PDB file of C-alpha atoms and ligand atoms in Angstrom:
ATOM      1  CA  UNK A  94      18.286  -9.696 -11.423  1.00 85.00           C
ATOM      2  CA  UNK A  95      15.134  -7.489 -10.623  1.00 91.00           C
ATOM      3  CA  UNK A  96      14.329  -6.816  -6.969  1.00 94.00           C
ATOM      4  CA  UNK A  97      11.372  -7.014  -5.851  1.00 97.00           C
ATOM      5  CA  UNK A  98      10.262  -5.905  -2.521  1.00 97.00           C
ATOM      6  CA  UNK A  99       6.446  -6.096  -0.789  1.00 98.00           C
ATOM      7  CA  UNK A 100       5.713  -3.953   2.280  1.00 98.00           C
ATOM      8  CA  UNK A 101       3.309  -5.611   4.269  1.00 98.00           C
ATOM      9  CA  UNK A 102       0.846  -4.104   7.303  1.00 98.00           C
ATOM     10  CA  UNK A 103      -2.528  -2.827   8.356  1.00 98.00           C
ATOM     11  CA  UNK A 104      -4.121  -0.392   6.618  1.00 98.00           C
ATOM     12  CA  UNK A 105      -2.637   3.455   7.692  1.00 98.00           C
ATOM     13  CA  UNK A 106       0.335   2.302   8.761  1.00 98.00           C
ATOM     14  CA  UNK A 107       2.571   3.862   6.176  1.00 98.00           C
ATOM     15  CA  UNK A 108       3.001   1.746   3.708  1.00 98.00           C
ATOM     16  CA  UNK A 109       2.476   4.289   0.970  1.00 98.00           C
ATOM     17  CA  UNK A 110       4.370   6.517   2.165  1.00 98.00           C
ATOM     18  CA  UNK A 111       7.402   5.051   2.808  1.00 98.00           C
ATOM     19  CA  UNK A 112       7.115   2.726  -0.421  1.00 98.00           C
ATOM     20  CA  UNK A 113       7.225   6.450  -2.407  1.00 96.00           C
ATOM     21  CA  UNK A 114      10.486   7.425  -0.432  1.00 96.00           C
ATOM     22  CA  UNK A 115      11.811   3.650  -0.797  1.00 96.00           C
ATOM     23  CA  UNK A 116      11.073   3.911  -4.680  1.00 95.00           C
ATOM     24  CA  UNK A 117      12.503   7.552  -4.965  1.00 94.00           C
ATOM     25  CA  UNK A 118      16.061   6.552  -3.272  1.00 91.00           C
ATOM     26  CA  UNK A 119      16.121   2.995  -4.596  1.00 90.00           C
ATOM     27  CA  UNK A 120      14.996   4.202  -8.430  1.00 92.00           C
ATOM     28  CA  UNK A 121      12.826   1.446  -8.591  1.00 95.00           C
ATOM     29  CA  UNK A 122       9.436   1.283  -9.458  1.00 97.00           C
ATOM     30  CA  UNK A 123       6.273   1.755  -6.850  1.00 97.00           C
ATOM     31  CA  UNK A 124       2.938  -0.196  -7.433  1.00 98.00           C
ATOM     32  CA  UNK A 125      -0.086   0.532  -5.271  1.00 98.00           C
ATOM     33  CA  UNK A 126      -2.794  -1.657  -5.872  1.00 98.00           C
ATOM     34  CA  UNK A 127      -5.428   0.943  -3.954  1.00 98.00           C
ATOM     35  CA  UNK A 128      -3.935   3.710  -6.034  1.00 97.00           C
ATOM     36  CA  UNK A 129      -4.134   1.604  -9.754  1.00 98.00           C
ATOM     37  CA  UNK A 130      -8.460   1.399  -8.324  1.00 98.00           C
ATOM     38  CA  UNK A 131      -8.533   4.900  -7.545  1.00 96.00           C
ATOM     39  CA  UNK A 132      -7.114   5.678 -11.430  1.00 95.00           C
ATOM     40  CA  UNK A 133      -9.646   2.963 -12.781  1.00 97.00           C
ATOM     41  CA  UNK A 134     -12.443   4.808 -10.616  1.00 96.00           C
ATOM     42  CA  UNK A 135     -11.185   7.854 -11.870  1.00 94.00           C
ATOM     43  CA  UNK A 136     -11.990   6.934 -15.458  1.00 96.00           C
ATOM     44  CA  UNK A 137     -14.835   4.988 -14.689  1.00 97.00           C
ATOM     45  CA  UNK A 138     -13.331   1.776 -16.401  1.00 98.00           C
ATOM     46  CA  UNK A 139     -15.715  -1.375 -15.620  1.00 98.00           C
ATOM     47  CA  UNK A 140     -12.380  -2.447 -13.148  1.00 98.00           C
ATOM     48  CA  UNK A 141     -13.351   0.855 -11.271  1.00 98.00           C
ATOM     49  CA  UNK A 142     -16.688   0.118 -11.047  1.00 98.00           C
ATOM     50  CA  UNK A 143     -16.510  -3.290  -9.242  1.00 98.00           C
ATOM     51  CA  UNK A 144     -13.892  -1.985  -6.926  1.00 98.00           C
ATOM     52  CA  UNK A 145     -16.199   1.144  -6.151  1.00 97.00           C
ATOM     53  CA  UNK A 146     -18.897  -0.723  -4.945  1.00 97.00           C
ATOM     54  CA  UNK A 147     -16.122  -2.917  -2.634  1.00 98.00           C
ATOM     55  CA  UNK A 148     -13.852  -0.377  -1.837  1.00 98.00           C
ATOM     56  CA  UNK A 149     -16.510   1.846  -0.026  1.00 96.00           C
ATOM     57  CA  UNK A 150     -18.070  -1.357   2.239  1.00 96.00           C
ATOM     58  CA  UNK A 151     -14.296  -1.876   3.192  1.00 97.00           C
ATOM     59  CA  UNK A 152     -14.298  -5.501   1.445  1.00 98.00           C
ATOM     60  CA  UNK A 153     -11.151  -6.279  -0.612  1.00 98.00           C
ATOM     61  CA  UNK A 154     -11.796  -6.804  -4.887  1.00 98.00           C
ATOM     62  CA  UNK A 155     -11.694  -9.801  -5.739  1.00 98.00           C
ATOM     63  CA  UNK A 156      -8.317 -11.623  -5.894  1.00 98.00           C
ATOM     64  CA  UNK A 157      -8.495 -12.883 -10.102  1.00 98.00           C
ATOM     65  CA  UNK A 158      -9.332  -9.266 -10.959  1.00 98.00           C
ATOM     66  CA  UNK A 159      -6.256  -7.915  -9.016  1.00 98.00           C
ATOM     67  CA  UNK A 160      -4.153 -10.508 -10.136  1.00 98.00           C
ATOM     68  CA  UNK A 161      -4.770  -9.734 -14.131  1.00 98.00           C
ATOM     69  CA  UNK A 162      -4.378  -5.395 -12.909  1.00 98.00           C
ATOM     70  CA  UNK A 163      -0.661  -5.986 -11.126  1.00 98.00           C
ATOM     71  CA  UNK A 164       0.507  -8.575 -13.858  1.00 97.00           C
ATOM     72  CA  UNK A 165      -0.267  -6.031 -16.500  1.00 97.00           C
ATOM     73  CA  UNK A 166       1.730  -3.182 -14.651  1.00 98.00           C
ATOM     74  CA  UNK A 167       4.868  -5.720 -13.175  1.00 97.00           C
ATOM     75  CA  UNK A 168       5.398  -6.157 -16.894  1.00 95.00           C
ATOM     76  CA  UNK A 169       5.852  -2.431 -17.973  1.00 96.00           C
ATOM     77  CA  UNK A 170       8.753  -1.477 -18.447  1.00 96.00           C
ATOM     78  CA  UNK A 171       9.508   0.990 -15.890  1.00 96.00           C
ATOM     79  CA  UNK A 172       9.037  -2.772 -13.435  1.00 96.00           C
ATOM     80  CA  UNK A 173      12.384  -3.849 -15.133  1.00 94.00           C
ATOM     81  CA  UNK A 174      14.788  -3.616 -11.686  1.00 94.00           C
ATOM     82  CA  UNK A 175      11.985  -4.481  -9.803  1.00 95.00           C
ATOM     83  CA  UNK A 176       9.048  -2.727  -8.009  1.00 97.00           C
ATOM     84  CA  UNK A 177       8.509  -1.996  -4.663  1.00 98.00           C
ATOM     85  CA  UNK A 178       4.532  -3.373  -3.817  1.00 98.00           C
ATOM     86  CA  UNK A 179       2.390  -1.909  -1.958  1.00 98.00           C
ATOM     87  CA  UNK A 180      -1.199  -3.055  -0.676  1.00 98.00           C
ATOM     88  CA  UNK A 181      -0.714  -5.989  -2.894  1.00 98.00           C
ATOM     89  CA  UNK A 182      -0.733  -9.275  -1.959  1.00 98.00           C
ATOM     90  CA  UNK A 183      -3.640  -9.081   0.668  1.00 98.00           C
ATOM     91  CA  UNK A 184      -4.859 -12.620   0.361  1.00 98.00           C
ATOM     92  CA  UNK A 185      -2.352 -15.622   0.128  1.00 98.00           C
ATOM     93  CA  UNK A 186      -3.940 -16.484  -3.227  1.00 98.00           C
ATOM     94  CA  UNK A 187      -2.221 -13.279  -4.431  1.00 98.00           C
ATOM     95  CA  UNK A 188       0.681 -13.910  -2.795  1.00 98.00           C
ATOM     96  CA  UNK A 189       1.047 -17.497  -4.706  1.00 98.00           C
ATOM     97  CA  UNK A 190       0.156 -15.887  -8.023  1.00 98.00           C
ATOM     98  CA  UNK A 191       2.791 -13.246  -7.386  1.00 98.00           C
ATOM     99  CA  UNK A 192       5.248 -15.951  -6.449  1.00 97.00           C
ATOM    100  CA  UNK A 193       4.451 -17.429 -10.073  1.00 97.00           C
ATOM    101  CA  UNK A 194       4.886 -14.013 -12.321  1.00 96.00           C
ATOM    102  CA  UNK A 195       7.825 -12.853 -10.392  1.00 96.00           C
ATOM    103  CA  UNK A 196       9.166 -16.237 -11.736  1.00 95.00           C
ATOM    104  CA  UNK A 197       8.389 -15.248 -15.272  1.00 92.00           C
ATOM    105  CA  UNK A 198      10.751 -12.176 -15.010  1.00 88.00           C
ATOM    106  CA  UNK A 199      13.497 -14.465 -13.014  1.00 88.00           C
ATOM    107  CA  UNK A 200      12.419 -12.560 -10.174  1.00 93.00           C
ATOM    108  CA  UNK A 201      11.124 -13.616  -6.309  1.00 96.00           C
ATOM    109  CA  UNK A 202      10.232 -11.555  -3.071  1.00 97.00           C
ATOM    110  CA  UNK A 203      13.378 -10.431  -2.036  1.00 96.00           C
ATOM    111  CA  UNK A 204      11.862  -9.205   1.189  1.00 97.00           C
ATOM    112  CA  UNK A 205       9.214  -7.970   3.030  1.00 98.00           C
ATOM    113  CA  UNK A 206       9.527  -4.820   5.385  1.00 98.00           C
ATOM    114  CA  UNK A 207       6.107  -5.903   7.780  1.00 98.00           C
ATOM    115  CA  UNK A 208       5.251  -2.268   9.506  1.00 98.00           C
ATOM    116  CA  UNK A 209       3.751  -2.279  12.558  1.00 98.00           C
ATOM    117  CA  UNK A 210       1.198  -0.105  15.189  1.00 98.00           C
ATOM    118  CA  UNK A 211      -1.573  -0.588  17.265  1.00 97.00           C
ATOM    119  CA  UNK A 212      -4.857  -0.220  16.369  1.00 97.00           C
ATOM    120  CA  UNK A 213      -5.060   3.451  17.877  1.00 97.00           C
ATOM    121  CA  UNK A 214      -2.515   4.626  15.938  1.00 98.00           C
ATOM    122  CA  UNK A 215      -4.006   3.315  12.918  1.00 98.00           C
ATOM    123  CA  UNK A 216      -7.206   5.777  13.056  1.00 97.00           C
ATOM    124  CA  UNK A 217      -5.266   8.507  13.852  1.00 97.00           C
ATOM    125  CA  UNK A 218      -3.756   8.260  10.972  1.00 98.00           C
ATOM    126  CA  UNK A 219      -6.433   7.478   8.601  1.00 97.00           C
ATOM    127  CA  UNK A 220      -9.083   9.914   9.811  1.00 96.00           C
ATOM    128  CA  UNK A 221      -6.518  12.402   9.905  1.00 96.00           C
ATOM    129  CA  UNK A 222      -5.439  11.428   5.727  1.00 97.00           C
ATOM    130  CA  UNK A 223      -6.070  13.496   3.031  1.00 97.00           C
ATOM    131  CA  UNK A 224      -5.517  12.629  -0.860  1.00 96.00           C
ATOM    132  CA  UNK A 225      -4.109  14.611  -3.220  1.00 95.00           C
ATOM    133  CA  UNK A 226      -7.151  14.125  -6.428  1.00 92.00           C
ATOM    134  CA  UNK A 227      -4.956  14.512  -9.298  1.00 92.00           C
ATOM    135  CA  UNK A 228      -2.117  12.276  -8.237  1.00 92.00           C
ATOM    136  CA  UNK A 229      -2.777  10.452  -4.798  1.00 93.00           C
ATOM    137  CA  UNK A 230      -0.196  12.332  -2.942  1.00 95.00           C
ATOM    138  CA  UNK A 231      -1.130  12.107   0.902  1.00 97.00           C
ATOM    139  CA  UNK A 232      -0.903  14.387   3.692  1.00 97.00           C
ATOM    140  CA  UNK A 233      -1.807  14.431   7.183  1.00 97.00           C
ATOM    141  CA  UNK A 234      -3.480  16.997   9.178  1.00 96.00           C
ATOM    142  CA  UNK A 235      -1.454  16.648  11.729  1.00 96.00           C
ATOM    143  CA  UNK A 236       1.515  14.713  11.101  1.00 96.00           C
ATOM    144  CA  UNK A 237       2.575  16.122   7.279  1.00 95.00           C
ATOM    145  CA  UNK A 238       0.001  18.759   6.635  1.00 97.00           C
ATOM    146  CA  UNK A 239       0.222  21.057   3.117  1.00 97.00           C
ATOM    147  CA  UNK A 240       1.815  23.736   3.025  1.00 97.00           C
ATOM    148  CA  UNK A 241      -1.642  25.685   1.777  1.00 96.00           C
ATOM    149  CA  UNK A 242      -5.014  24.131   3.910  1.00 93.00           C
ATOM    150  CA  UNK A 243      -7.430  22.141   0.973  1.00 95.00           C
ATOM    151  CA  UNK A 244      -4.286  22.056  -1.914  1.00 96.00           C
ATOM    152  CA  UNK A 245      -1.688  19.579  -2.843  1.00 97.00           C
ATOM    153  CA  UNK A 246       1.955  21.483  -2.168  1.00 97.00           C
ATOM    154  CA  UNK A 247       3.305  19.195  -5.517  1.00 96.00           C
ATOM    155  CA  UNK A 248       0.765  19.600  -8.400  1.00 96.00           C
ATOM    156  CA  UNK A 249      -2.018  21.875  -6.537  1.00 96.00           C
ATOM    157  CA  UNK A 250      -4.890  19.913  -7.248  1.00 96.00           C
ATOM    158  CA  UNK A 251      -7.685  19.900  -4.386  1.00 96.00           C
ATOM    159  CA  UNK A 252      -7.118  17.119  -1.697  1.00 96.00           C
ATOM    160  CA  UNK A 253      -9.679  15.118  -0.443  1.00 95.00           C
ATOM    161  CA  UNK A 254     -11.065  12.778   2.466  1.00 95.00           C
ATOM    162  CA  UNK A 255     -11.452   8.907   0.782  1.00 95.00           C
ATOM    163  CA  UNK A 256     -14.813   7.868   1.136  1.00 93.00           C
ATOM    164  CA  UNK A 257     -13.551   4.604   2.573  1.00 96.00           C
ATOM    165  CA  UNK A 258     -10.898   6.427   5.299  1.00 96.00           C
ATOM    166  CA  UNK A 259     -14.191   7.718   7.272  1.00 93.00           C
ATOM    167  CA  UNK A 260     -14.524   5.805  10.279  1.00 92.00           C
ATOM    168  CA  UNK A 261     -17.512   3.404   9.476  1.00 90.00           C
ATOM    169  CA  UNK A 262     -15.383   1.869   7.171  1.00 95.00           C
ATOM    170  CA  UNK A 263     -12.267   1.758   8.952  1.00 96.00           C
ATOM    171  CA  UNK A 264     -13.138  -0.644  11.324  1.00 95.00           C
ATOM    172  CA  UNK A 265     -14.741  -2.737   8.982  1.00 96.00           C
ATOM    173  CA  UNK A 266     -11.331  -2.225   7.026  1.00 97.00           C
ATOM    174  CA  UNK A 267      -8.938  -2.835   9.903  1.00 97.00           C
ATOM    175  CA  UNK A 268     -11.443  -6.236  10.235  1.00 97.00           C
ATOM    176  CA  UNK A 269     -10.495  -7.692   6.895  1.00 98.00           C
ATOM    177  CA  UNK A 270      -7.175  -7.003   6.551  1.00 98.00           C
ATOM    178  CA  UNK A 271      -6.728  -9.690  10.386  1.00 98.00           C
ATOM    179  CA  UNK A 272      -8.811 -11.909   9.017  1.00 98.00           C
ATOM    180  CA  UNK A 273      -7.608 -12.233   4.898  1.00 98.00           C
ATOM    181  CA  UNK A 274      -4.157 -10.337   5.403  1.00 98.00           C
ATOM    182  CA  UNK A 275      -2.374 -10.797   8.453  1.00 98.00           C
ATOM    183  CA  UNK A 276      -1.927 -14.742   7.626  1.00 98.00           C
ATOM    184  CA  UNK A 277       0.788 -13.472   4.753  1.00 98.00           C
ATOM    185  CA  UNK A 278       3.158 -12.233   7.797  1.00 98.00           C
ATOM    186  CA  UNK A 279       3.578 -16.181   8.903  1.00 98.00           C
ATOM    187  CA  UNK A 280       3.566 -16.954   4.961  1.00 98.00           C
ATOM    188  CA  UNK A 281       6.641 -14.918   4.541  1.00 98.00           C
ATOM    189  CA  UNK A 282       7.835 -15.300   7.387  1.00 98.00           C
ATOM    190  CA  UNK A 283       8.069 -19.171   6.972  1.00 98.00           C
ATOM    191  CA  UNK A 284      10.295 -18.139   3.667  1.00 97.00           C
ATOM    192  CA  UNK A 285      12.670 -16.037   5.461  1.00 97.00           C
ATOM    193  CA  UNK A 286      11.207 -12.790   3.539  1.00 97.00           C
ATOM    194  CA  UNK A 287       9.667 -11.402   6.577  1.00 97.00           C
ATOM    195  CA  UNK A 288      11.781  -8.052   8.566  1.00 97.00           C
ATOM    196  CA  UNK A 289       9.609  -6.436  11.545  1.00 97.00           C
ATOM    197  CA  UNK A 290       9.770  -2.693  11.970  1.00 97.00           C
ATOM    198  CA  UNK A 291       7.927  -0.212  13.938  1.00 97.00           C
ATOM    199  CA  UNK A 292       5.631   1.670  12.510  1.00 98.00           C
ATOM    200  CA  UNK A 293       4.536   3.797  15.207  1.00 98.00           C
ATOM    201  CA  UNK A 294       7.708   6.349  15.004  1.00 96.00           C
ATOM    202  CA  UNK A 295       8.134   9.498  12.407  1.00 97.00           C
ATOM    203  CA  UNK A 296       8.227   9.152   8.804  1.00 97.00           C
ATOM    204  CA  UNK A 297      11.975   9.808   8.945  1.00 97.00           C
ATOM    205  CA  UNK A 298      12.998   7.334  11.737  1.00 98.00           C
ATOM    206  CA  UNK A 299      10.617   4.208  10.205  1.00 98.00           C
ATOM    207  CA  UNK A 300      12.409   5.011   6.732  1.00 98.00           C
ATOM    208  CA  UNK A 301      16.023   4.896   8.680  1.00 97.00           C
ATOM    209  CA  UNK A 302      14.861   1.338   9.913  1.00 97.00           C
ATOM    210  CA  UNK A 303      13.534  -0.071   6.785  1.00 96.00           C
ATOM    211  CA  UNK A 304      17.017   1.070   4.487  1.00 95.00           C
ATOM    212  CA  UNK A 305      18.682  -0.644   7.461  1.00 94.00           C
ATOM    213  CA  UNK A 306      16.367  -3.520   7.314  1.00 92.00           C
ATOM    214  CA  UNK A 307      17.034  -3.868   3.762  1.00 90.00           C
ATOM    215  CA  UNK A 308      20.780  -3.985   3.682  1.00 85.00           C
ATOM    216  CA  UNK A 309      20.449  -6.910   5.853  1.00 77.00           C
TER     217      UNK A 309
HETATM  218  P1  ADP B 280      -1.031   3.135   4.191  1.00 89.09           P
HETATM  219  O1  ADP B 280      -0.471   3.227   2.793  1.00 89.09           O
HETATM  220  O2  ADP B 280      -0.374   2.055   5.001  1.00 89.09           O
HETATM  221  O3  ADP B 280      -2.527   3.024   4.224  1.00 89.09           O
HETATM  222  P2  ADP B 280      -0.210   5.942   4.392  1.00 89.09           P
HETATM  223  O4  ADP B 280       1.218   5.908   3.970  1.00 89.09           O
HETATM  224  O5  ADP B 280      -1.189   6.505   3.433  1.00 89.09           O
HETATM  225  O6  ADP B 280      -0.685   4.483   4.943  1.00 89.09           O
HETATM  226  O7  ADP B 280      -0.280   6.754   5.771  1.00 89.09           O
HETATM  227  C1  ADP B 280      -1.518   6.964   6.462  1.00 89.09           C
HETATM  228  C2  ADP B 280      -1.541   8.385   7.016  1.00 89.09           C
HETATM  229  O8  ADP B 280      -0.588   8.496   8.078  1.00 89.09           O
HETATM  230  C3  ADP B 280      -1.171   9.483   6.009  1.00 89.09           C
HETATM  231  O9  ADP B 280      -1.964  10.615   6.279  1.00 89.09           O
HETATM  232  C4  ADP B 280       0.307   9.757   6.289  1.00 89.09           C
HETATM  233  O10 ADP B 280       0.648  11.104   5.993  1.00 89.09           O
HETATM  234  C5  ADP B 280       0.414   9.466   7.777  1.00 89.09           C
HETATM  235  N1  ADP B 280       1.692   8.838   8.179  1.00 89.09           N
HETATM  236  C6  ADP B 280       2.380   7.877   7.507  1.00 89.09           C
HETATM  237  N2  ADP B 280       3.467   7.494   8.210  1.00 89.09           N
HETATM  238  C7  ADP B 280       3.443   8.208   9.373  1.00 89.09           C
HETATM  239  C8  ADP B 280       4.302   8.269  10.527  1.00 89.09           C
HETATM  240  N3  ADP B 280       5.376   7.493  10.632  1.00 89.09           N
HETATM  241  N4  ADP B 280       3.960   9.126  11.513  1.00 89.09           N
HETATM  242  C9  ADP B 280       2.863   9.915  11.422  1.00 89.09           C
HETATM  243  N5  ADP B 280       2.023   9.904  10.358  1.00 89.09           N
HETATM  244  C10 ADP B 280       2.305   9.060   9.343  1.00 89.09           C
HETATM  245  P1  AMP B 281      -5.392   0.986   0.036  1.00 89.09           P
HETATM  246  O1  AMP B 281      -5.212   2.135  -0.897  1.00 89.09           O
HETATM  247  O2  AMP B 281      -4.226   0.048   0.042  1.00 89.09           O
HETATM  248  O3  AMP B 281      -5.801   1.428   1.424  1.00 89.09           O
HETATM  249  O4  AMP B 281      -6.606   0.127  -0.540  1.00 89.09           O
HETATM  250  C1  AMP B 281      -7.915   0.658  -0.622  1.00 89.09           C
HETATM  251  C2  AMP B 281      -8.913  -0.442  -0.958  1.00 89.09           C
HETATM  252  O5  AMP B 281      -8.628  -0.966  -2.274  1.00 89.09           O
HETATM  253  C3  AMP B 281      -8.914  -1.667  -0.053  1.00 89.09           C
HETATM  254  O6  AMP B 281      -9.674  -1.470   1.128  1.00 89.09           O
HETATM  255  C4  AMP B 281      -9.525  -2.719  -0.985  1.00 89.09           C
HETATM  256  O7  AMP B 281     -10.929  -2.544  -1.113  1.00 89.09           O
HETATM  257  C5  AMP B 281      -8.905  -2.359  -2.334  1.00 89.09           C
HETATM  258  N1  AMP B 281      -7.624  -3.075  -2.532  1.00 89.09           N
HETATM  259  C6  AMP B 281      -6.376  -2.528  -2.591  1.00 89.09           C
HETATM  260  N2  AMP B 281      -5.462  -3.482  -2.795  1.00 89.09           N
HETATM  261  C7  AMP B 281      -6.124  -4.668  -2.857  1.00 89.09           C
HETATM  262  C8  AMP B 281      -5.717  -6.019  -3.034  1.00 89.09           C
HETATM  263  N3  AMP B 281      -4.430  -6.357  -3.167  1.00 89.09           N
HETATM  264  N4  AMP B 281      -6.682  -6.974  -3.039  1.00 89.09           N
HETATM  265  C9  AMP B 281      -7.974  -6.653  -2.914  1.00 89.09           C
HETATM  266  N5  AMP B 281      -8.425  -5.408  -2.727  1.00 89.09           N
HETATM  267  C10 AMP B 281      -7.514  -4.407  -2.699  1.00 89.09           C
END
């Protein structure tokens, strides 16, 4: 049976970058629904276009639109085991309709690491990101910085601020996801999906409680 796992929490908390350790020592796949808009934006598809104009105000895309992108890339085949999701569900309209295609593959959540930190913490770390353009890999001036300032240490590409991790937008960011995201922690919770962990410690420790979390 595929297994299917979504990390939930606010944006900058780490979900992306644990979800690409998680993926690399569980072999399963890892789906980023802000990562499939920046490709789209990337080739200027009419998907990228709509989530452009969104994406830089901070709103979320639409949910229908999302929906159709992460039901056409949960049914590659690389998706076969499972996928570990990240950024998607954000609304609990998504969270139904992935409820229903996970059912097409005889699939469900199997659970849902929820990482945690306060607000502070959450700037930090998004003002402080930087984006690898060719393939999204993210660093941290700070906390994980490249080994060469202004170049990704994996493919060498250029990295790059997001225009929607300056600060105007963060707020607005931080914002949405309380008031259209945080209701999915009670919705999984209520299921029995939902495992707490705290964000706020180093890369290596919050990845030593989520493979704990997950043998549970
Ligand atoms: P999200 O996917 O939740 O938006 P990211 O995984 O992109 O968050 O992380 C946001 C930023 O914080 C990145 O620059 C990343 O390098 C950094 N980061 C992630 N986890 C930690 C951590 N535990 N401690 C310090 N910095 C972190
Ligand atoms: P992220 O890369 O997860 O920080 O997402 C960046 C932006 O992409 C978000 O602020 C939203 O505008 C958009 N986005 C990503 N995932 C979703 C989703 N599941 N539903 C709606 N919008 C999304």
């Amino acid at each position: 049976m595929p297994f299917y796992i979504v990390i939930l929490g606010p944006p900058g908390v780490g979900k992306g970058t644990q979800a690409k350790i998680l993926s690399e020592t569980n072999k399963l796949a890892h789906i980023s629904s802000g990562d499939l808009f920046r490709e789209n934006i990337k080739n200027q598809t009419d998907l990228g276009m709509l989530a452009k104009s969104l994406m830089d105000k901070g709103e979320l895309v639409p949910d229908d639109v999302t929906i159709a992108m992460i039901k056409d890339r949960i049914s590659c085949p690389d998706c076969e085991a499972g996928a570990i999701l990240d950024g998607f569900p954000r609304t609990p309209a998504q969270a139904d309709a992935l409820e229903k295609m996970l059912a097409e593959f005889k699939g469900q959540v199997d659970k849902v690491p929820y990482i945690t930190a306060v607000e502070s913490v959450l700037i930090e770390r998004i003002s402080g990101r930087w984006t690898c353009r060719a393939n999204g890999h993210v660093y941290h001036e700070k906390f994980s910085p490249p080994k060469e300032a202004g170049k990704c240490d994996i493919d060498g590409s250029e990295i790059y601020q997001r225009d929607d991790d300056k600060i105007e937008t963060v707020t607005r960011r931080i914002k949405v996801y309380l008031e259209q995201t945080a209701p999915l922690v009670d919705y999984y919770r209520r299921r029995g999906k939902l495992v707490e962990i705290d964000g706020t410690q180093p890369v290596e420790k919050v990845t030593e409680l989520l493979l704990s979390a997950l043998k549970k």
